[in-house]
XYZ file of C-alpha atoms in Angstrom:
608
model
C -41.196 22.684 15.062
C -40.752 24.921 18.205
C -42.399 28.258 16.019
C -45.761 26.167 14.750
C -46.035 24.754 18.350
C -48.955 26.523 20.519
C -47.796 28.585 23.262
C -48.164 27.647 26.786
C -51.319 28.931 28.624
C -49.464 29.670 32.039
C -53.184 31.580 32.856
C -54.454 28.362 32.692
C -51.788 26.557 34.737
C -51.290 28.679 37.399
C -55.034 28.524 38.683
C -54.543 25.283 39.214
C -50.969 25.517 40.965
C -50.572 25.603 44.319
C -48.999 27.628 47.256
C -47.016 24.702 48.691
C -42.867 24.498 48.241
C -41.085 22.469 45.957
C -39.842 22.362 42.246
C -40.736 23.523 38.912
C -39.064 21.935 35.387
C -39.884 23.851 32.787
C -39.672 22.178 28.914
C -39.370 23.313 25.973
C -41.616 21.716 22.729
C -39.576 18.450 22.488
C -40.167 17.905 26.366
C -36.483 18.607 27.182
C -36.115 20.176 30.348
C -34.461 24.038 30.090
C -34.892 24.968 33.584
C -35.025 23.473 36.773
C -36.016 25.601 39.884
C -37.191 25.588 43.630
C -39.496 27.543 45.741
C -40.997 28.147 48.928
C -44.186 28.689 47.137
C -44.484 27.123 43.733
C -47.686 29.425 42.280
C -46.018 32.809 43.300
C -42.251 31.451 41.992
C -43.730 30.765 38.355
C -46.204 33.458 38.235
C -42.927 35.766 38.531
C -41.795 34.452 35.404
C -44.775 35.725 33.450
C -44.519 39.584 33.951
C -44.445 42.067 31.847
C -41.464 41.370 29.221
C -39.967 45.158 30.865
C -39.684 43.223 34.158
C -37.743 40.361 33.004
C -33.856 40.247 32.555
C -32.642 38.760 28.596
C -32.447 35.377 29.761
C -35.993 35.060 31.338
C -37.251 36.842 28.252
C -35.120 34.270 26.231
C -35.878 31.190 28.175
C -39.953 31.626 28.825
C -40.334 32.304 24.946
C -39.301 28.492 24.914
C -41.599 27.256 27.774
C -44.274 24.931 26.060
C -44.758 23.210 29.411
C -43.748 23.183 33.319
C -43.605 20.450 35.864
C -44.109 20.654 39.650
C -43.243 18.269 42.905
C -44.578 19.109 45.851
C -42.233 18.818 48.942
C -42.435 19.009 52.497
C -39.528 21.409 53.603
C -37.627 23.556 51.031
C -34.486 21.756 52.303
C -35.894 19.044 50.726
C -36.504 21.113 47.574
C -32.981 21.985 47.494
C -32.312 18.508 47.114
C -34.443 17.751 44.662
C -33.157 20.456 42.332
C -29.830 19.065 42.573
C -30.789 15.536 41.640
C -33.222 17.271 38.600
C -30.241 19.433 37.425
C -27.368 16.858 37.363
C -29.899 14.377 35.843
C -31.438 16.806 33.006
C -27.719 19.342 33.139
C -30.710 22.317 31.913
C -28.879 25.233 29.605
C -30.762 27.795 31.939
C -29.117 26.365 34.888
C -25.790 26.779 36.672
C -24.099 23.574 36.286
C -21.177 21.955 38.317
C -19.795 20.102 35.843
C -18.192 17.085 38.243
C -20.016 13.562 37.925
C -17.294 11.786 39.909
C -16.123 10.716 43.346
C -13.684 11.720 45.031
C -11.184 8.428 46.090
C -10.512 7.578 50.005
C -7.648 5.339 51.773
C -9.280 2.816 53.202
C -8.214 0.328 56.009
C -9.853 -2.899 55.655
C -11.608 -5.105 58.172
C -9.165 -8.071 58.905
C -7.135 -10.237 60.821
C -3.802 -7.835 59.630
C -5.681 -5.372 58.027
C -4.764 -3.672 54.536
C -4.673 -0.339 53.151
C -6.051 0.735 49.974
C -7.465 3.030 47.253
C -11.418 3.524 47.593
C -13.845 5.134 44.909
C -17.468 5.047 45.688
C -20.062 3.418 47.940
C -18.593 3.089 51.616
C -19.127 -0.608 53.690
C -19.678 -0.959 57.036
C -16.611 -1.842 59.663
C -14.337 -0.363 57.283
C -12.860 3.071 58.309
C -12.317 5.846 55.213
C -9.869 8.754 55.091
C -10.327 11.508 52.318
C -11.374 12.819 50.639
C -8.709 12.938 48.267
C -8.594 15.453 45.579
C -7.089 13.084 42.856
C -6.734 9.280 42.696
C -2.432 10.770 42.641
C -2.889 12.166 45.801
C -4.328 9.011 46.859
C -1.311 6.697 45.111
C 1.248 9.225 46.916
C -0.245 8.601 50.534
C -0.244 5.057 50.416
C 3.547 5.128 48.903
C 4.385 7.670 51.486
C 2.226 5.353 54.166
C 4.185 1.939 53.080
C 7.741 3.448 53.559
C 7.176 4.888 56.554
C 4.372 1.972 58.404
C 5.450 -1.278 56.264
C 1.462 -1.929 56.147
C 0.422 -4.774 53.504
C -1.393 -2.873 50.875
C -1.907 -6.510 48.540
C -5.337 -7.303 47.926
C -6.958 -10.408 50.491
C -7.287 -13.154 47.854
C -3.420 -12.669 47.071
C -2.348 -12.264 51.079
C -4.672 -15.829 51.865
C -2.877 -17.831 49.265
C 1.032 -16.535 49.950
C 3.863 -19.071 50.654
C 6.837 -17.066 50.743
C 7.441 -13.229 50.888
C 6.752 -11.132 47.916
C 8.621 -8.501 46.470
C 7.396 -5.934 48.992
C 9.267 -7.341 52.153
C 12.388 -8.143 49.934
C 12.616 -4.046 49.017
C 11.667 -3.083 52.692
C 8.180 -2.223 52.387
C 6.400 -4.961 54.105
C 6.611 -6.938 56.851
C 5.209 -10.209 55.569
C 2.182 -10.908 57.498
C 1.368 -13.226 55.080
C 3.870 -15.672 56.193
C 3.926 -14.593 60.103
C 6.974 -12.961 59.684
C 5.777 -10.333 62.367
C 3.674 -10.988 65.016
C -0.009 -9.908 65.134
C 0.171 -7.523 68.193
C 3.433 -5.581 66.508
C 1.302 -5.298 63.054
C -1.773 -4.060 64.371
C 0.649 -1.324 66.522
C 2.067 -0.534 63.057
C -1.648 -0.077 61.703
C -2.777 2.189 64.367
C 0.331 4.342 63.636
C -0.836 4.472 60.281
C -4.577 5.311 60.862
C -3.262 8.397 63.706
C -1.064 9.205 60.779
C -3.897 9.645 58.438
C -6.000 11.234 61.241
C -3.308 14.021 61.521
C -2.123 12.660 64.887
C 1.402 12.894 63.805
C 3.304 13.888 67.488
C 1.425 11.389 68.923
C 2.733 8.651 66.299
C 5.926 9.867 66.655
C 5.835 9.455 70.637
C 4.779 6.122 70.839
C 7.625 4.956 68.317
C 10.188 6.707 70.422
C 8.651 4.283 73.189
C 8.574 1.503 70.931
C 11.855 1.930 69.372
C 13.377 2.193 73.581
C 11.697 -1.000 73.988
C 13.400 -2.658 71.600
C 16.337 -1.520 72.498
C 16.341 -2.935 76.350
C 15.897 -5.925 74.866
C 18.291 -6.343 72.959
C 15.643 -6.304 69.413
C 18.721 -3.903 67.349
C 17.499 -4.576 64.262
C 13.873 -3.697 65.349
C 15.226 -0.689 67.212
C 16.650 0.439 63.758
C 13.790 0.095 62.000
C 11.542 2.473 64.345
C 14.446 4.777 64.897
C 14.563 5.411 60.540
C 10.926 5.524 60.479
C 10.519 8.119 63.510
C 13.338 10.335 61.908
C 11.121 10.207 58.232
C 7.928 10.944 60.025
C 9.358 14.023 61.860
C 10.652 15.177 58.180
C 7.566 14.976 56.145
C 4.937 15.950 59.337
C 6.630 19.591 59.346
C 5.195 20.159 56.088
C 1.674 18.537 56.569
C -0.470 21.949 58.312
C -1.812 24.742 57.167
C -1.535 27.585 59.237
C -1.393 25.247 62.313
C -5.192 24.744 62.233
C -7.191 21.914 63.341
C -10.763 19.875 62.306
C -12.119 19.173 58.861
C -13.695 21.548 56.237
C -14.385 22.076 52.759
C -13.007 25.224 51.771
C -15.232 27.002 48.168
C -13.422 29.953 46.768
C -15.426 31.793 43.301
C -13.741 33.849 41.173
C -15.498 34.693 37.911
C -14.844 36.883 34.931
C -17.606 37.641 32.691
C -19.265 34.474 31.563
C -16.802 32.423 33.062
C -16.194 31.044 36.294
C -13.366 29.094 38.797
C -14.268 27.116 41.722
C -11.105 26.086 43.796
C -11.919 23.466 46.827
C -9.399 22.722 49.409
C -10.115 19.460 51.605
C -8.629 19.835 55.259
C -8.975 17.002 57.295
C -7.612 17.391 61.085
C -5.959 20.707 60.269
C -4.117 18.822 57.659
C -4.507 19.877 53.642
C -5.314 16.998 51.657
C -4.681 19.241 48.425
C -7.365 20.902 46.147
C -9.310 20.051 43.181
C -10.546 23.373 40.378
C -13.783 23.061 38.863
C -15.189 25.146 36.046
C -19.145 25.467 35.973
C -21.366 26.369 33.597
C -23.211 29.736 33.946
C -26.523 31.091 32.686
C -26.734 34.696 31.718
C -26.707 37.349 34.280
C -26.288 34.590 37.539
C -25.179 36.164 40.232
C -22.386 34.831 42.657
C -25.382 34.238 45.231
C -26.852 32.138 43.235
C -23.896 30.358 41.916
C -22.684 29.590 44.942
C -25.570 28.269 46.057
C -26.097 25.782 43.242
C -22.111 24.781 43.751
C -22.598 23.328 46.939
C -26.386 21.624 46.350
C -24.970 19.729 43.568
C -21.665 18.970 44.931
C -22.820 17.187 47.917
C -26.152 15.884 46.569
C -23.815 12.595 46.689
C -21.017 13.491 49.068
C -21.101 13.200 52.417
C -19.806 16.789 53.578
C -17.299 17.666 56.437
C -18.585 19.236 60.055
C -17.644 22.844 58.613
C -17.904 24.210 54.790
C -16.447 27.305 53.909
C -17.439 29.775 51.223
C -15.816 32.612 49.735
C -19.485 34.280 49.074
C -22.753 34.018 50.913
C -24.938 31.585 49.271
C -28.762 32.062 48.404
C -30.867 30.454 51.111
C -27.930 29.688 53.678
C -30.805 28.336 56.030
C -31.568 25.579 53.491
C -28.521 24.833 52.780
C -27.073 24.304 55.907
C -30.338 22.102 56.515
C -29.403 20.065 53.256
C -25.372 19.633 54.756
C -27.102 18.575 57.713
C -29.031 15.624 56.347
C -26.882 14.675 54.074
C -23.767 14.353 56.713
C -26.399 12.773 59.607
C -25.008 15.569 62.481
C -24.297 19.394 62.763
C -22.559 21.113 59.774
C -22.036 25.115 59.610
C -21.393 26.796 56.937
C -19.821 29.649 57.275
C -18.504 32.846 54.450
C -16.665 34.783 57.085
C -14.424 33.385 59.061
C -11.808 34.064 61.555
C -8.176 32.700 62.421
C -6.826 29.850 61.083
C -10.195 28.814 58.662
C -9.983 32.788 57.120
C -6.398 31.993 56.475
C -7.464 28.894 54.682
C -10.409 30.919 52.368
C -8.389 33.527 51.312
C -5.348 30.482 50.091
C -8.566 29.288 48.192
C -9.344 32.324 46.812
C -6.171 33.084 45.881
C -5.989 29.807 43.741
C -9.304 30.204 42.096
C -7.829 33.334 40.856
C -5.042 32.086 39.336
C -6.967 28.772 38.124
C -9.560 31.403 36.274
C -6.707 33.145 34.486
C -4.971 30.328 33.612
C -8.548 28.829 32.129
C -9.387 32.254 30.186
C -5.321 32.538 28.507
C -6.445 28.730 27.277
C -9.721 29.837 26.249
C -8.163 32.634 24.334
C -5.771 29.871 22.919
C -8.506 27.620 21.693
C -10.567 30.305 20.682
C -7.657 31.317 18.290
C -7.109 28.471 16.839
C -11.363 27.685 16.172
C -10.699 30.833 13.995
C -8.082 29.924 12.024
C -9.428 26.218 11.228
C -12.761 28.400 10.449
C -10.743 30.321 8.247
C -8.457 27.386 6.486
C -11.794 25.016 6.099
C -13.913 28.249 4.371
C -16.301 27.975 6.709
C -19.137 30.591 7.482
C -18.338 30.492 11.321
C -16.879 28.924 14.071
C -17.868 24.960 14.497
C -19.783 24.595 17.821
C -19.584 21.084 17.744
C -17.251 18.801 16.479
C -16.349 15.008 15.724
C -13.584 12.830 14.896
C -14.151 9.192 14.578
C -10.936 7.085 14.225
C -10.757 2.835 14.568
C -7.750 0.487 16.480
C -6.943 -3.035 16.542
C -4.546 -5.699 16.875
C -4.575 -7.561 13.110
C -8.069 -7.379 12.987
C -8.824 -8.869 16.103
C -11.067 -6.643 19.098
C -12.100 -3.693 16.305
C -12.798 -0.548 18.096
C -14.343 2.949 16.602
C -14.055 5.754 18.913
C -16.153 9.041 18.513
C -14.560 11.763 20.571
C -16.311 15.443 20.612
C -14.688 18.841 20.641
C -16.743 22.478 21.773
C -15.618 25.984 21.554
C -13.735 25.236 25.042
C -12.272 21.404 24.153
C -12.926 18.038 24.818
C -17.032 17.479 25.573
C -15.672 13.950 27.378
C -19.571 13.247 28.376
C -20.739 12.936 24.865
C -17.747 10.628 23.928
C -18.314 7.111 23.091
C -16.936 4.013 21.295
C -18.371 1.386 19.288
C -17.435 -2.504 19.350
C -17.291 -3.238 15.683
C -18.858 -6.972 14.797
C -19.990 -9.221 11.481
C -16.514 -7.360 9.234
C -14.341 -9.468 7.500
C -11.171 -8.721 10.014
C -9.072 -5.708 9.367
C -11.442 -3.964 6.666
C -10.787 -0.588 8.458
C -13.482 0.739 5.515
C -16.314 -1.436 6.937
C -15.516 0.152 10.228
C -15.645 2.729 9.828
C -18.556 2.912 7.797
C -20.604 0.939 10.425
C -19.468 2.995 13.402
C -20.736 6.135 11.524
C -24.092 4.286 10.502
C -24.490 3.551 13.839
C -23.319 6.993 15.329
C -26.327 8.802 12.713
C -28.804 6.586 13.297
C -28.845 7.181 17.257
C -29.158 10.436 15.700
C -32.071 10.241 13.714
C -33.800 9.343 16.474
C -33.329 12.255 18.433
C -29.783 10.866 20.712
C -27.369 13.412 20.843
C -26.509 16.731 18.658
C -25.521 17.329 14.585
C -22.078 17.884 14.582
C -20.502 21.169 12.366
C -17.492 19.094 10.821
C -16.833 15.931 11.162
C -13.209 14.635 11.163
C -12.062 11.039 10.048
C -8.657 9.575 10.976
C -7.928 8.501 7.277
C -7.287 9.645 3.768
C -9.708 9.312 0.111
C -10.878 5.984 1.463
C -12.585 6.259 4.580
C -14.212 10.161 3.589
C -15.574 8.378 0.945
C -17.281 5.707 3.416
C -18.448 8.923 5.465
C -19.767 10.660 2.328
C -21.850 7.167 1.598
C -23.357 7.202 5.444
C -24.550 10.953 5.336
C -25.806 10.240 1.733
C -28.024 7.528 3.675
C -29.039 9.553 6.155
C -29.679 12.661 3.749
C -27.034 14.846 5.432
C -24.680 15.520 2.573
C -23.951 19.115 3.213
C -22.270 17.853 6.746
C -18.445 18.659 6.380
C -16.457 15.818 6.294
C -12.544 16.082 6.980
C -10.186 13.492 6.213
C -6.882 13.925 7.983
C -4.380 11.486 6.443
C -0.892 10.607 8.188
C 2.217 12.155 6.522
C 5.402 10.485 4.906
C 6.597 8.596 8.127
C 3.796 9.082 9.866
C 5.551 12.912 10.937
C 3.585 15.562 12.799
C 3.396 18.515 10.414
C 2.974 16.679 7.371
C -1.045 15.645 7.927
C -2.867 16.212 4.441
C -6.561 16.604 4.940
C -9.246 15.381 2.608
C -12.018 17.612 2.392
C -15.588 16.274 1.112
C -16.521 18.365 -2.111
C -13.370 19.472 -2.675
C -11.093 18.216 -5.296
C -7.196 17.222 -4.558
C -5.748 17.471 -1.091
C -5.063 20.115 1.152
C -1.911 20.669 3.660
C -1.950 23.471 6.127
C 1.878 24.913 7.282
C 3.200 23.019 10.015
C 2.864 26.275 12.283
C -0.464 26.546 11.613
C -2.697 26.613 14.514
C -5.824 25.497 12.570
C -3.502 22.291 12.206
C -2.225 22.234 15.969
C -6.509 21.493 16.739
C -7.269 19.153 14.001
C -3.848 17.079 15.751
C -5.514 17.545 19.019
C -8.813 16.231 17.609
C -7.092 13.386 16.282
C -4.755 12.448 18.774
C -7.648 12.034 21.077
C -9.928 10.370 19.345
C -6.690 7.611 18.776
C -6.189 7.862 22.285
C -9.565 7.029 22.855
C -9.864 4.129 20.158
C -6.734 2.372 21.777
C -8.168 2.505 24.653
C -11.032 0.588 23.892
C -9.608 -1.684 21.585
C -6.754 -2.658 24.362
C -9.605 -3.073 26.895
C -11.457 -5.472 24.975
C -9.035 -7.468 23.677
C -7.681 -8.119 27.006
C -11.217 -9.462 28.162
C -11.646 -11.670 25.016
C -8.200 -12.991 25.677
C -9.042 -13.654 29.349
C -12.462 -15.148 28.886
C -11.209 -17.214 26.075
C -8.520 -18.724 27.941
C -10.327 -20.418 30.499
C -13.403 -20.976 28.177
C -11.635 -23.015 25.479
C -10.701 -25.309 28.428
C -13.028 -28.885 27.956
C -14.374 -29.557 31.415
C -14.010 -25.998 33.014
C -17.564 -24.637 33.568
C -18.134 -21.709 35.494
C -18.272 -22.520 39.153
C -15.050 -24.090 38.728
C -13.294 -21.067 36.642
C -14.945 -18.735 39.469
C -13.156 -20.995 42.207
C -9.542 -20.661 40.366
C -10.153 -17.239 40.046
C -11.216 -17.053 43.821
C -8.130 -19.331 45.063
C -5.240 -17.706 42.618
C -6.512 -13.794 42.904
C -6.943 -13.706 39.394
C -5.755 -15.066 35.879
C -2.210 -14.571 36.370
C -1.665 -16.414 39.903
C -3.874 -19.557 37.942
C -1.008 -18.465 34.756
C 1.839 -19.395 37.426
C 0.315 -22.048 38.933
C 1.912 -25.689 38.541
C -0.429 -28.612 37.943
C 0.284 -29.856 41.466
C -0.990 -26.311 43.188
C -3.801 -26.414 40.629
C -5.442 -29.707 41.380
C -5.629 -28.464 45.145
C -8.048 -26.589 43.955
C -11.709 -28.060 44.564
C -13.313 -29.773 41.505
C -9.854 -29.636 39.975
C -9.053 -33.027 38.983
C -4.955 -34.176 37.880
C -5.892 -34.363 34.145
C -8.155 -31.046 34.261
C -5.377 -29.140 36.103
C -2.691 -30.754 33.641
C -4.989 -29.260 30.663
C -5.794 -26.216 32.425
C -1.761 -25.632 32.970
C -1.104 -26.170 29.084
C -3.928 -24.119 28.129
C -1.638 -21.376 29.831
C 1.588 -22.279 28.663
C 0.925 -23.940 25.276
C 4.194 -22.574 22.695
């Protein structure tokens, strides 16, 4: 226990620490790190956390009364340190730190390397001799470019394996949004003209796309190409239309635009992405703050974090001045391989852009603290309907999904005082049931949940909710017996007479006969929410791995089809529903495929 544990000697330590820069962890008795810091001098940077209690702020008091024992790394520059601390906190996510709560990438278009090249949608690591625009905000923004980009270009956007193995025109050209270059239905020098229209598009080179279409489209014309001529004369008029709404404030280059606004314990980041002048839209993120952090320091800890895995733009802007702009900038720097400033007061066109950020991280924060208000409301009147002795800080909702018995799924899903912890979701593929006994399930999902528990995974919930009625609470009850939680709150919320919102009776463990809360109640609108998700999130599962059963059984349960040859139909067809279309004739061209293992291979697919 943390009280019985001895308390750190940091006399002791700190003789023995040295001068150099780098980074400190400090841990608390379980060896969790708490904090995670960096310093130009690592001695002098911890010594300042062992004052006199007068000379330390609440949170230092509160957070070195839990120190049992503090890492160092050495590094060469504190750039480097900056670094470091970025990795550190997004690995450990320490409750003493500011955290940026955003572990994904942001998606690019991408034009491809080839012959008639294609454009696509691109999440994560980049590959050489392909060209990236983005980032995108959202994987929507993403979708709406390359719809926008089809109309007005007519570039492929199918993937390679489907384009190498066409023998007509797909849908695409027949609805005017391709030009079949799969077929040769355009010719290679007019394709790769429409493709560099596309990329000058995407580089914000709009007039100049524009221009050489007029020339194009006059070309055409004197010889006598009307059709063609029609074609570039729709797409130039579409092009003028939608590039008089693509700049802000007529500005040009690329920058990351940061705007903070923050309200008590709670803060907004807005980012903008402009690429060539151009706004690519905005993204709002809502960190995590210590006590007393101040925007400085928040700020600063934004932008390490953010781009610890992001490549960033030539210019970053920032609503506040960040702690240690010098190592910061030399952090953009490496990470981007060429200059990058970084800059909190700017002029023209780039102020013009900050204070549109600002303005939404405003708006974004008061929008976040009416919903905060919201939830908060309704944790106290389920804390009030369930008799509890305060408001749950944690809870859980297990729920389980399948087809008539077949790919079982149990889904945990995780609620806090501000909503859905998605990170500490997680789902369970249920095995060795008899198929459809929803009560053995259950109960092993949960007996699997509690034991990653017992040995130290993850946190004791305050309730925990059950998509079910008498049945499956008792099945809970049993598991927490086993585990010798019984006093954990188990929930029961059992569907209504036609399955009606409103009518949900919950089954409470210790409690004799049902309970039903008013349909208006708000305690009920969250235990819905809770539920709904955690259905949501079962589904999900269950869909996902019944579809991958169902495709890897297909093919397996065909005598004679071993691996290399399933890869090569898979490689030739694009996939298992080109092989699902296939004719025995086109499958035998395959190589390996013989006339009787392609005949088997096409009634394996189309067997009544």
């Amino acid at each position: 226990m943390n009280e019985t544990a001895p308390a750190f000697d940091h006399t002791a330590f700190l003789k023995n620490c040295t001068l150099a820069p780098g980074v400190y962890q400090m841990l608390d008795a379980s060896g969790a790190v708490i904090y995670v810091g960096k310093a130009k001098s690592l001695r002098k940077r911890i010594a300042s956390y062992f004052r006199s209690a007068g000379e330390r702020s609440p949170k230092t008091r509160a957070m070195v009364g839990q120190i049992a024992g503090i890492r160092v790394a050495v590094t060469e520059t504190e750039a480097e340190a900056l670094l470091l601390e970025a990795n550190l906190i997004k690995r450990h996510r320490p409750r003493y730190n500011v955290l940026l709560r955003d572990d994904k990438s942001y998606p690019y278009i991408f034009v491809s390397n080839h012959e008639y090249p294609r454009l696509g949608f691109h999440r994560g690591a980049r590959k050489k001799g392909v060209r990236y625009f983005g980032p995108y905000p959202s994987s929507v923004a993403v979708r709406d470019t390359l719809n926008l980009l089809q109309k007005l270009f007519l570039v492929r956007q199918c993937e390679d394996s489907v384009f190498a193995h066409r023998s007509r025109p797909c849908l695409q050209y027949q609805i005017g949004r391709c030009t079949a270059p799969c077929v040769s239905y355009i010719e290679p020098e007019e394709y790769a003209a429409d493709v560099e229209a596309s990329v000058r598009f995407l580089q914000g080179r709009s007039d100049e796309v524009i221009g050489d279409l007029v020339q194009r489209m006059e070309e055409a014309s004197r010889e006598l190409r009307f059709e063609r001529a029609a074609r570039l004369r729709d797409q130039i008029a579409n092009l003028r239309q939608i590039s008089q709404q693509q700049y802000v404030a007529g500005g040009e280059g690329d920058a990351d635009v940061f705007a903070l606004a923050r309200e008590g314990g709670t803060a907004a980041v807005q980012i903008f992405f402009v690429r060539n002048g151009q706004n690519l839209g905005n993204t709002v993120r809502y960190p995590r703050l210590p006590e007393e952090a101040d925007d400085a320091e928040i700020m600063a800890a934004i932008l390490a974090q953010y781009y610890v895995e992001r490549e960033p733009p030539r210019r970053v802007l920032v609503s506040r001045r960040p702690d240690a702009p010098e190592a910061l900038e030399a952090l953009l720097q490496e990470r981007r391989g060429s200059r990058v400033h970084l800059a909190w007061s700017p002029r023209g066109d780039r102020a013009e852009w900050l204070r549109m950020a600002e303005r939404n991280a405003r708006l974004a924060l008061q929008a976040h603290l009416a919903g905060k208000a919201g939830q908060q409301a309704r944790l106290e009147a389920l804390t009030a309907a369930l008799n509890l002795p305060q408001p749950p800080r944690r809870m859980e909702c297990f729920d389980i999904s399948h087809t008539q018995g077949e790919g079982t799924v149990a889904s945990c899903v995780v609620f806090g005082p501000e909503g859905p912890i998605k990170s500490d979701y997680r789902r369970f593929n249920i095995a060795g049931i008899e198929p459809g006994d929803d009560y053995a399930a259950m109960h092993q999902a949960l007996e699997r949940r509690f034991a990653r528990l017992k040995r130290g995974e993850g946190q004791v919930p305050d309730i925990l909710f059950i998509d079910g009625g008498k049945g499956q609470v008792a099945q809970a009850r049993d598991v927490l017996k086993g585990f010798g939680m019984e006093w954990l709150r188990v929930v029961g919320v059992a569907k209504g007479a036609d399955r009606r919102p409103g009518l949900e009776t919950l089954v409470l463990s210790g409690v004799e006969g049902p309970s039903i809360l008013p349909a208006q109640s708000s305690a009920l609108h969250l235990i819905q929410q809770i539920r709904d998700e955690a259905h949501r999130f079962a589904i999900t599962g269950h869909r996902a791995r019944r579809a991958k059963a169902r495709r890897e059984s297909r093919l397996e349960g065909i005598p004679g089809l071993g691996p290399k040859r399933r890869a090569a139909l898979l490689s030739h067809f694009g996939g298992l529903q080109g092989i699902a279309r296939a004719g025995p004739e086109e499958l035998a061209k395959v190589p390996g495929i013989s006339r009787g293992l392609a005949r088997a291979i096409y009634e394996g697919f189309h067997e009544s």
